[in-house]
Tab-separated table of C-alpha atoms in Angstrom:
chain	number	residue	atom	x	y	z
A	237	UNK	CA	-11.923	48.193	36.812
A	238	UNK	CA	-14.378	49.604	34.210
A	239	UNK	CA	-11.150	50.119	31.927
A	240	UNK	CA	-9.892	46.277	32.479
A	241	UNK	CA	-13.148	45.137	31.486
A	242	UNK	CA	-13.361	47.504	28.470
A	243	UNK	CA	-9.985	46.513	27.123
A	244	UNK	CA	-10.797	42.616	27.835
A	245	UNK	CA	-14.170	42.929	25.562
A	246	UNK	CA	-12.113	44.816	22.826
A	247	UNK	CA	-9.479	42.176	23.087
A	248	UNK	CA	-12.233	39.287	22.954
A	249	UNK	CA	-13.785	41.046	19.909
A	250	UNK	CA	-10.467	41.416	17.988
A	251	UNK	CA	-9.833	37.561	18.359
A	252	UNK	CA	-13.377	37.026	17.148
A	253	UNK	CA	-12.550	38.457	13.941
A	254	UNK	CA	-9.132	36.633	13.541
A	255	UNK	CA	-9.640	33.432	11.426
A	256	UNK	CA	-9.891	29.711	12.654
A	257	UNK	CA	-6.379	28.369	10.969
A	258	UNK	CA	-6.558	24.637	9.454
A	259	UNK	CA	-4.307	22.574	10.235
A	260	UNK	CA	-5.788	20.262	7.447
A	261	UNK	CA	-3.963	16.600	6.444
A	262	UNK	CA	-2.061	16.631	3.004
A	263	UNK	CA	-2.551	13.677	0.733
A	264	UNK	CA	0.051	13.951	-1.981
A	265	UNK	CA	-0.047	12.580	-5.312
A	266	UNK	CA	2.720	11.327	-6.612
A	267	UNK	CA	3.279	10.397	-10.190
A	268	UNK	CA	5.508	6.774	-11.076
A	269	UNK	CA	6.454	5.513	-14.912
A	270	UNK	CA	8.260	2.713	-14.417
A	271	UNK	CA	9.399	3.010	-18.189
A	272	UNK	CA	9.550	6.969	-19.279
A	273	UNK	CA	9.907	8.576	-16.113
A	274	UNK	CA	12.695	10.020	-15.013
A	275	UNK	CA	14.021	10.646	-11.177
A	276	UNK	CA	15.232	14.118	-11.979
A	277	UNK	CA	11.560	14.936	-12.201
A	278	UNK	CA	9.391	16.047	-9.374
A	279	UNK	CA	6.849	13.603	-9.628
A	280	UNK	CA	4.199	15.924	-8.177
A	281	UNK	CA	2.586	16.185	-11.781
A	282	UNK	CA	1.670	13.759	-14.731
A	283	UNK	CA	3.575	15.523	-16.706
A	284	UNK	CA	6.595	15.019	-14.817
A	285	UNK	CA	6.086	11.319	-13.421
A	286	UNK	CA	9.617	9.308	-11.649
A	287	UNK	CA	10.921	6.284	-12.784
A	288	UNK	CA	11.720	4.524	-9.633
A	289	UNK	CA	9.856	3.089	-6.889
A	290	UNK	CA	12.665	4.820	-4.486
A	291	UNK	CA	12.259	8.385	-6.430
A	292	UNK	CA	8.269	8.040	-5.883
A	293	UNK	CA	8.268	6.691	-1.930
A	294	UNK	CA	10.754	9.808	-1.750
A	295	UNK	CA	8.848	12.474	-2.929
A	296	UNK	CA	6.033	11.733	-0.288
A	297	UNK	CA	8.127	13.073	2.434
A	298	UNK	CA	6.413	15.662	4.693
A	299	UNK	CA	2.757	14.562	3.367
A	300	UNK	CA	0.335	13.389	6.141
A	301	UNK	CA	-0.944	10.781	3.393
A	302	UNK	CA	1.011	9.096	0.313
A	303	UNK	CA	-1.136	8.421	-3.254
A	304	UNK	CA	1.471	6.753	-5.790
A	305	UNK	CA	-0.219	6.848	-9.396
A	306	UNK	CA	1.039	4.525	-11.765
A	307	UNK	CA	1.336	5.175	-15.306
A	308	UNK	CA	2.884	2.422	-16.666
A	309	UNK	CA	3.816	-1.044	-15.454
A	310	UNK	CA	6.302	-2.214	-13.102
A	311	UNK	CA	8.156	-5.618	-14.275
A	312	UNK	CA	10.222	-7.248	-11.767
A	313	UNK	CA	12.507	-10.160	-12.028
A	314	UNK	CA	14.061	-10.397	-8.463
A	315	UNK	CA	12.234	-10.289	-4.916
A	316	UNK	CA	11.429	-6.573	-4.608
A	317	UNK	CA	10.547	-4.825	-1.287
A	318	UNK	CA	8.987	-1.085	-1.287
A	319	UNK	CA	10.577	1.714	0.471
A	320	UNK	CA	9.620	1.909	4.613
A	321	UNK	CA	7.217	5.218	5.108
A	322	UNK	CA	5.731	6.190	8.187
A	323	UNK	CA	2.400	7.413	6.589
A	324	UNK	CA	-0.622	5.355	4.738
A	325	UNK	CA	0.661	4.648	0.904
A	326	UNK	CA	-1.908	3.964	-1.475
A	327	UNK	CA	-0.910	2.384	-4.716
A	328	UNK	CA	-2.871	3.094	-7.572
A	329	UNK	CA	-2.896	3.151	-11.190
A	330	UNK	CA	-4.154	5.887	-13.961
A	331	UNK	CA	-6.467	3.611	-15.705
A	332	UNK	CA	-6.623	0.741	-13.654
A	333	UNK	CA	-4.961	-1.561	-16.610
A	334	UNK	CA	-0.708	-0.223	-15.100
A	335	UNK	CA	0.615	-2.091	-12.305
A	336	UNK	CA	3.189	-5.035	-11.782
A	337	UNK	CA	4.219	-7.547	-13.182
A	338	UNK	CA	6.509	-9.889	-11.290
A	339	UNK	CA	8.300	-13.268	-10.788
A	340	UNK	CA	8.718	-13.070	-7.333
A	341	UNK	CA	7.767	-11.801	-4.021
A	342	UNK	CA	6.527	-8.304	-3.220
A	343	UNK	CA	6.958	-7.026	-0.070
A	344	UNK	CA	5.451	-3.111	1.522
A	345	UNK	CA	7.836	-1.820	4.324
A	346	UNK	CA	5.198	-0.276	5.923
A	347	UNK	CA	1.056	0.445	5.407
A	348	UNK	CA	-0.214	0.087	2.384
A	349	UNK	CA	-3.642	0.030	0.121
A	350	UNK	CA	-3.814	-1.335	-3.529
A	351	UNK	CA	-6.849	0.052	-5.706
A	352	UNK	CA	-7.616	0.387	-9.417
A	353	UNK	CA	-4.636	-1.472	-10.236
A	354	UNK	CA	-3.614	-4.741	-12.028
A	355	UNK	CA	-1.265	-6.653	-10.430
A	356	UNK	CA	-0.040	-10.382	-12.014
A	357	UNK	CA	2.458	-12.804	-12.258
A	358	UNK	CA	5.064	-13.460	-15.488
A	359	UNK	CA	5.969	-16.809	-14.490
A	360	UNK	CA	4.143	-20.025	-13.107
A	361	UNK	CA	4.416	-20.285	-9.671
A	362	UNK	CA	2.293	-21.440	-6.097
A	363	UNK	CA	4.309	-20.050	-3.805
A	364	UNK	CA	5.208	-16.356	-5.033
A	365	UNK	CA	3.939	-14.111	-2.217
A	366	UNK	CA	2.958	-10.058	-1.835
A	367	UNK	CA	3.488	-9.747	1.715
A	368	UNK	CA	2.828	-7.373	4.256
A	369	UNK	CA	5.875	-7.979	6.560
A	370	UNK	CA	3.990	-7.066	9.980
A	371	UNK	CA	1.836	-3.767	8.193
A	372	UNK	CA	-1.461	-3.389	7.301
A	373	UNK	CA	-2.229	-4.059	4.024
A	374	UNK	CA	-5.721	-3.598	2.049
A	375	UNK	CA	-6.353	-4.525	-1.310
A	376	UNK	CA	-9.243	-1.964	-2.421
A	377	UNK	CA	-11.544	-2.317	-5.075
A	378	UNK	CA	-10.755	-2.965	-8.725
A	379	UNK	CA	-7.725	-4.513	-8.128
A	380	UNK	CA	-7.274	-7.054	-11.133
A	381	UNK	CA	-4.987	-10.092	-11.151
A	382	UNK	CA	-4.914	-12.248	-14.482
A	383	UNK	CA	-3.792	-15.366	-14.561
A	384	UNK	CA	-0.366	-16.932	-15.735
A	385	UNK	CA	-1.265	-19.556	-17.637
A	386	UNK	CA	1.089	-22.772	-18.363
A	387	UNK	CA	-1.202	-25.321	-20.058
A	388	UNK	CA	-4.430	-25.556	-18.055
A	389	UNK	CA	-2.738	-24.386	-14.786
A	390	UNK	CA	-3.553	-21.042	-13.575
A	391	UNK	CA	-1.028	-19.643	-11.190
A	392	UNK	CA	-1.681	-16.703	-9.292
A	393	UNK	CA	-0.036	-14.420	-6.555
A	394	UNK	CA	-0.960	-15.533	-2.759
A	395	UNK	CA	-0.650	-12.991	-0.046
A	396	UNK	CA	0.533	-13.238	3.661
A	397	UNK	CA	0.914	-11.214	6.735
A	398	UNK	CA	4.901	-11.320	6.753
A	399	UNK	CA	7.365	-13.337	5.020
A	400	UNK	CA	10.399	-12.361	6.760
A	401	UNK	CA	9.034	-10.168	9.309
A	402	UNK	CA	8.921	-12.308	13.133
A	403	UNK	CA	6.053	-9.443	14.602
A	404	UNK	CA	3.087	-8.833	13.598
A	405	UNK	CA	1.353	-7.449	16.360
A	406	UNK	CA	-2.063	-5.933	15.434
A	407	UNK	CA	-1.676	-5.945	11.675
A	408	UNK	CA	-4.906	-5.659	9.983
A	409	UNK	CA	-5.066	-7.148	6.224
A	410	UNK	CA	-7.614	-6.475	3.998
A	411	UNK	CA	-9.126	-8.229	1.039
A	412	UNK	CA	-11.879	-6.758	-1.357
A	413	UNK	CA	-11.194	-7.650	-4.743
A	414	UNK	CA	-8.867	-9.920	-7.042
A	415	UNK	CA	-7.989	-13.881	-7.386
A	416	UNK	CA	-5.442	-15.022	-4.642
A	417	UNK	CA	-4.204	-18.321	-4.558
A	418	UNK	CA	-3.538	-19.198	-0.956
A	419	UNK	CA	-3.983	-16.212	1.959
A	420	UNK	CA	-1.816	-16.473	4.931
A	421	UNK	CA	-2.606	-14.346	7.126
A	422	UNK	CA	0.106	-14.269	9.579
A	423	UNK	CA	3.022	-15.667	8.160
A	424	UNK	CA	3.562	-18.128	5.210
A	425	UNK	CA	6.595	-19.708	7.155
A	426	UNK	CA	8.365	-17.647	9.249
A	427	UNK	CA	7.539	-17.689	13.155
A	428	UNK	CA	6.103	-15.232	14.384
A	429	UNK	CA	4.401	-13.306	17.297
A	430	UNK	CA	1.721	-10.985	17.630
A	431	UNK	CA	-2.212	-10.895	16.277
A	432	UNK	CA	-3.365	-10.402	12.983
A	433	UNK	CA	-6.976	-9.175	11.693
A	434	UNK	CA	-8.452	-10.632	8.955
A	435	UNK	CA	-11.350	-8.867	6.623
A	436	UNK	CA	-12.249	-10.197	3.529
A	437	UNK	CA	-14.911	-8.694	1.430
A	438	UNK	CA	-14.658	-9.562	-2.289
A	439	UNK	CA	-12.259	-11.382	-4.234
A	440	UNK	CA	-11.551	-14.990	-4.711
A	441	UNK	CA	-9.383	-18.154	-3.231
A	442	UNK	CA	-9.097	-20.892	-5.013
A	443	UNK	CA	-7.114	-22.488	-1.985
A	444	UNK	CA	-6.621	-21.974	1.677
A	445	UNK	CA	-7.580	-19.118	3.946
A	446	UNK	CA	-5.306	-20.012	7.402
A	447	UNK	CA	-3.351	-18.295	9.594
A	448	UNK	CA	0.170	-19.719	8.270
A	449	UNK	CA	1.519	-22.138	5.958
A	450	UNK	CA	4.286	-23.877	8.117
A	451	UNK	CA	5.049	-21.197	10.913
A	452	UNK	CA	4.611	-21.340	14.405
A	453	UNK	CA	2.483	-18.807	15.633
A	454	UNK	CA	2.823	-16.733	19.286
């Protein structure tokens, strides 16, 4: 018995000495040039930034936690949707003055944060959209959003809950900076079902605040 317990107090002592492992969350970087980048590259340096959004989305596979940083802007002609990812994607910018540029409607296949980034339209409109589709969405701080000007309209992006999407169940969208034209939170005119939480913090609306535009709402 003496010998058990002398072999069980070794054995505790050796596994006192052994270190703790971490198991510690990886937030990857990932570097995006829409204009000089190139998808051969890694994009896991500045030096060596991708040129698509499907290269950068890509190269956050296996990370806990997605960073894109922007070093140039994005212009889009034609409705645009970002890649689906099953972890939190922020979308950032190097100096806060890259982003997008687009025509039409935005849309983040799955959770996503805007910060330090300027994000605008190239064409007047009231009714192009950056839409959540059923995800959370958050736009951080220092996100900028000039206007389009045509004459002594302003026209700026509006943001929704889903465009397409017909679920939205506990989607949580946050607002803390930037000029939005209209905010929908659930839908702008698809139906849909589910419940949607509202923050907003900072930023401006010329318009409406409301849960849809035209949808019916479950």
């Amino acid at each position: 018995m003496r010998r058990f317990l002398s072999l069980l107090i070794a054995f505790v002592m050796v596994l006192s000495m052994v270190p703790a492992v971490s198991f510690a969350a990886e937030l990857r970087a990932v570097y995006w040039d829409p204009v000089s980048g190139a998808d051969t590259n890694t994009g896991l340096t500045e030096g060596s930034p991708v040129k698509t959004v499907a290269a950068a989305y890509a190269a956050l596979s296996g990370a806990n936690e997605g960073r894109i940083v922007m070093l140039s802007t994005l212009t889009l002609t034609e409705e645009t949707t970002f890649p689906a990812c099953d972890i939190p994607v922020t979308v950032t910018s190097k100096t806060g003055k890259e982003g997008i540029r687009s025509s039409k409607n935005i849309l983040f296949a799955g959770d996503t944060t805007l910060e330090n980034i300027t994000v605008s339209l190239n064409a007047a409109s009231n009714s192009t959209f950056i839409s959540a589709e059923g995800h959370n969405l958050t736009v951080g701080e220092k996100v900028t959003t000039p206007a389009f000007k045509s004459g002594s309209t302003s026209y700026y992006f509006c943001l929704t809950g889903s465009f397409y999407a017909d679920h939205v169940d506990g989607m949580h969208m946050t607002v803390k900076s930037g000029t939005w034209r209209n905010i929908y939170a659930a839908s702008y005119k698809e139906a849909v079902t589910g419940s949607v939480k509202l923050t907003v913090t900072g930023g401006t609306v010329p318009n409406n605040i409301a849960p849809c535009y035209t949808a019916n709402i479950t």
